[in-house]
Amino acid sequence: MAYVINDECISCGACEAECPCEAISEGEGKYVIDAEKCLECGVCAEVCPVGAPEEE
Ligand code: SF4
């Protein structure tokens, strides 16, 4: 399943810069992952300072 960013996100943008498939973009109040593009690589979860990206 794709990764999903939870409400802990502080909109730092670290994950967007690292995502290999450009699936992450800034949303309202937090960043969001396009499930259609997500390859489930987990890089976003590794770089996030607050552990916001979770596996669905
Ligand atoms: Fe949000 Fe974490 Fe992504 Fe930063 S790295 S934008 S805190 S999900």
mmCIF file with all atom_site columns, C-alpha atoms and ligand atoms in Angstrom:
data_model
loop_
_atom_site.group_PDB
_atom_site.id
_atom_site.type_symbol
_atom_site.label_atom_id
_atom_site.label_alt_id
_atom_site.label_comp_id
_atom_site.label_asym_id
_atom_site.label_entity_id
_atom_site.label_seq_id
_atom_site.pdbx_PDB_ins_code
_atom_site.Cartn_x
_atom_site.Cartn_y
_atom_site.Cartn_z
_atom_site.occupancy
_atom_site.B_iso_or_equiv
_atom_site.pdbx_formal_charge
_atom_site.auth_seq_id
_atom_site.auth_comp_id
_atom_site.auth_asym_id
_atom_site.auth_atom_id
_atom_site.pdbx_PDB_model_num
ATOM   1  C  CA  . MET A 1 1  ? 0.000  0.000  0.000  1.00 0.00 ? 1  MET A CA  1
ATOM   2  C  CA  . ALA A 1 2  ? 1.056  3.594  -0.576 1.00 0.00 ? 2  ALA A CA  1
ATOM   3  C  CA  . TYR A 1 3  ? 2.463  5.782  2.178  1.00 0.00 ? 3  TYR A CA  1
ATOM   4  C  CA  . VAL A 1 4  ? 0.225  8.427  3.745  1.00 0.00 ? 4  VAL A CA  1
ATOM   5  C  CA  . ILE A 1 5  ? 1.374  11.552 5.609  1.00 0.00 ? 5  ILE A CA  1
ATOM   6  C  CA  . ASN A 1 6  ? -0.373 11.995 8.934  1.00 0.00 ? 6  ASN A CA  1
ATOM   7  C  CA  . ASP A 1 7  ? -1.203 15.190 10.823 1.00 0.00 ? 7  ASP A CA  1
ATOM   8  C  CA  . GLU A 1 8  ? 2.196  15.279 12.550 1.00 0.00 ? 8  GLU A CA  1
ATOM   9  C  CA  . CYS A 1 9  ? 3.585  16.861 9.340  1.00 0.00 ? 9  CYS A CA  1
ATOM   10 C  CA  . ILE A 1 10 ? 5.171  20.285 9.895  1.00 0.00 ? 10 ILE A CA  1
ATOM   11 C  CA  . SER A 1 11 ? 5.416  21.042 6.130  1.00 0.00 ? 11 SER A CA  1
ATOM   12 C  CA  . CYS A 1 12 ? 9.214  21.115 6.088  1.00 0.00 ? 12 CYS A CA  1
ATOM   13 C  CA  . GLY A 1 13 ? 9.359  19.752 2.536  1.00 0.00 ? 13 GLY A CA  1
ATOM   14 C  CA  . ALA A 1 14 ? 12.159 17.256 3.205  1.00 0.00 ? 14 ALA A CA  1
ATOM   15 C  CA  . CYS A 1 15 ? 10.203 14.327 1.806  1.00 0.00 ? 15 CYS A CA  1
ATOM   16 C  CA  . GLU A 1 16 ? 9.171  16.105 -1.383 1.00 0.00 ? 16 GLU A CA  1
ATOM   17 C  CA  . ALA A 1 17 ? 12.817 16.715 -2.241 1.00 0.00 ? 17 ALA A CA  1
ATOM   18 C  CA  . GLU A 1 18 ? 13.748 13.054 -1.731 1.00 0.00 ? 18 GLU A CA  1
ATOM   19 C  CA  . CYS A 1 19 ? 10.798 11.255 -3.324 1.00 0.00 ? 19 CYS A CA  1
ATOM   20 C  CA  . PRO A 1 20 ? 12.100 9.434  -6.467 1.00 0.00 ? 20 PRO A CA  1
ATOM   21 C  CA  . CYS A 1 21 ? 8.722  9.467  -8.200 1.00 0.00 ? 21 CYS A CA  1
ATOM   22 C  CA  . GLU A 1 22 ? 7.620  13.031 -7.432 1.00 0.00 ? 22 GLU A CA  1
ATOM   23 C  CA  . ALA A 1 23 ? 4.552  11.742 -5.642 1.00 0.00 ? 23 ALA A CA  1
ATOM   24 C  CA  . ILE A 1 24 ? 4.707  14.299 -2.819 1.00 0.00 ? 24 ILE A CA  1
ATOM   25 C  CA  . SER A 1 25 ? 3.357  17.843 -2.950 1.00 0.00 ? 25 SER A CA  1
ATOM   26 C  CA  . GLU A 1 26 ? 2.361  20.540 -0.500 1.00 0.00 ? 26 GLU A CA  1
ATOM   27 C  CA  . GLY A 1 27 ? -1.269 20.387 0.552  1.00 0.00 ? 27 GLY A CA  1
ATOM   28 C  CA  . GLU A 1 28 ? -3.341 22.389 2.992  1.00 0.00 ? 28 GLU A CA  1
ATOM   29 C  CA  . GLY A 1 29 ? -1.594 22.298 6.351  1.00 0.00 ? 29 GLY A CA  1
ATOM   30 C  CA  . LYS A 1 30 ? 0.555  19.309 5.456  1.00 0.00 ? 30 LYS A CA  1
ATOM   31 C  CA  . TYR A 1 31 ? 2.203  17.548 2.552  1.00 0.00 ? 31 TYR A CA  1
ATOM   32 C  CA  . VAL A 1 32 ? 0.346  14.831 0.674  1.00 0.00 ? 32 VAL A CA  1
ATOM   33 C  CA  . ILE A 1 33 ? 1.388  11.703 -1.226 1.00 0.00 ? 33 ILE A CA  1
ATOM   34 C  CA  . ASP A 1 34 ? -0.256 10.773 -4.523 1.00 0.00 ? 34 ASP A CA  1
ATOM   35 C  CA  . ALA A 1 35 ? -1.110 7.098  -4.014 1.00 0.00 ? 35 ALA A CA  1
ATOM   36 C  CA  . GLU A 1 36 ? -1.112 6.549  -7.782 1.00 0.00 ? 36 GLU A CA  1
ATOM   37 C  CA  . LYS A 1 37 ? 2.554  7.571  -8.017 1.00 0.00 ? 37 LYS A CA  1
ATOM   38 C  CA  . CYS A 1 38 ? 3.891  6.170  -4.722 1.00 0.00 ? 38 CYS A CA  1
ATOM   39 C  CA  . LEU A 1 39 ? 6.281  3.239  -5.188 1.00 0.00 ? 39 LEU A CA  1
ATOM   40 C  CA  . GLU A 1 40 ? 6.305  2.420  -1.462 1.00 0.00 ? 40 GLU A CA  1
ATOM   41 C  CA  . CYS A 1 41 ? 10.074 2.894  -1.298 1.00 0.00 ? 41 CYS A CA  1
ATOM   42 C  CA  . GLY A 1 42 ? 9.870  4.414  2.194  1.00 0.00 ? 42 GLY A CA  1
ATOM   43 C  CA  . VAL A 1 43 ? 12.405 7.198  1.587  1.00 0.00 ? 43 VAL A CA  1
ATOM   44 C  CA  . CYS A 1 44 ? 9.933  9.818  2.844  1.00 0.00 ? 44 CYS A CA  1
ATOM   45 C  CA  . ALA A 1 45 ? 9.563  8.007  6.157  1.00 0.00 ? 45 ALA A CA  1
ATOM   46 C  CA  . GLU A 1 46 ? 13.363 7.868  6.523  1.00 0.00 ? 46 GLU A CA  1
ATOM   47 C  CA  . VAL A 1 47 ? 13.931 11.587 5.954  1.00 0.00 ? 47 VAL A CA  1
ATOM   48 C  CA  . CYS A 1 48 ? 10.920 12.950 7.841  1.00 0.00 ? 48 CYS A CA  1
ATOM   49 C  CA  . PRO A 1 49 ? 11.955 14.605 11.147 1.00 0.00 ? 49 PRO A CA  1
ATOM   50 C  CA  . VAL A 1 50 ? 8.612  13.865 12.803 1.00 0.00 ? 50 VAL A CA  1
ATOM   51 C  CA  . GLY A 1 51 ? 7.752  10.409 11.450 1.00 0.00 ? 51 GLY A CA  1
ATOM   52 C  CA  . ALA A 1 52 ? 4.672  11.602 9.584  1.00 0.00 ? 52 ALA A CA  1
ATOM   53 C  CA  . PRO A 1 53 ? 4.686  9.263  6.557  1.00 0.00 ? 53 PRO A CA  1
ATOM   54 C  CA  . GLU A 1 54 ? 3.068  5.941  7.473  1.00 0.00 ? 54 GLU A CA  1
ATOM   55 C  CA  . GLU A 1 55 ? 2.318  2.822  5.493  1.00 0.00 ? 55 GLU A CA  1
ATOM   56 C  CA  . GLU A 1 56 ? -1.402 2.465  4.924  1.00 0.00 ? 56 GLU A CA  1
HETATM 57 FE FE1 . SF4 B 2 .  ? 5.897  16.725 6.486  1.00 0.00 ? 1  SF4 B FE1 1
HETATM 58 FE FE2 . SF4 B 2 .  ? 7.697  14.929 7.257  1.00 0.00 ? 1  SF4 B FE2 1
HETATM 59 FE FE3 . SF4 B 2 .  ? 7.389  15.510 4.658  1.00 0.00 ? 1  SF4 B FE3 1
HETATM 60 FE FE4 . SF4 B 2 .  ? 8.506  17.304 6.331  1.00 0.00 ? 1  SF4 B FE4 1
HETATM 61 S  S1  . SF4 B 2 .  ? 9.369  15.295 5.741  1.00 0.00 ? 1  SF4 B S1  1
HETATM 62 S  S2  . SF4 B 2 .  ? 6.923  17.737 4.739  1.00 0.00 ? 1  SF4 B S2  1
HETATM 63 S  S3  . SF4 B 2 .  ? 7.321  16.933 8.226  1.00 0.00 ? 1  SF4 B S3  1
HETATM 64 S  S4  . SF4 B 2 .  ? 5.874  14.516 6.007  1.00 0.00 ? 1  SF4 B S4  1
#
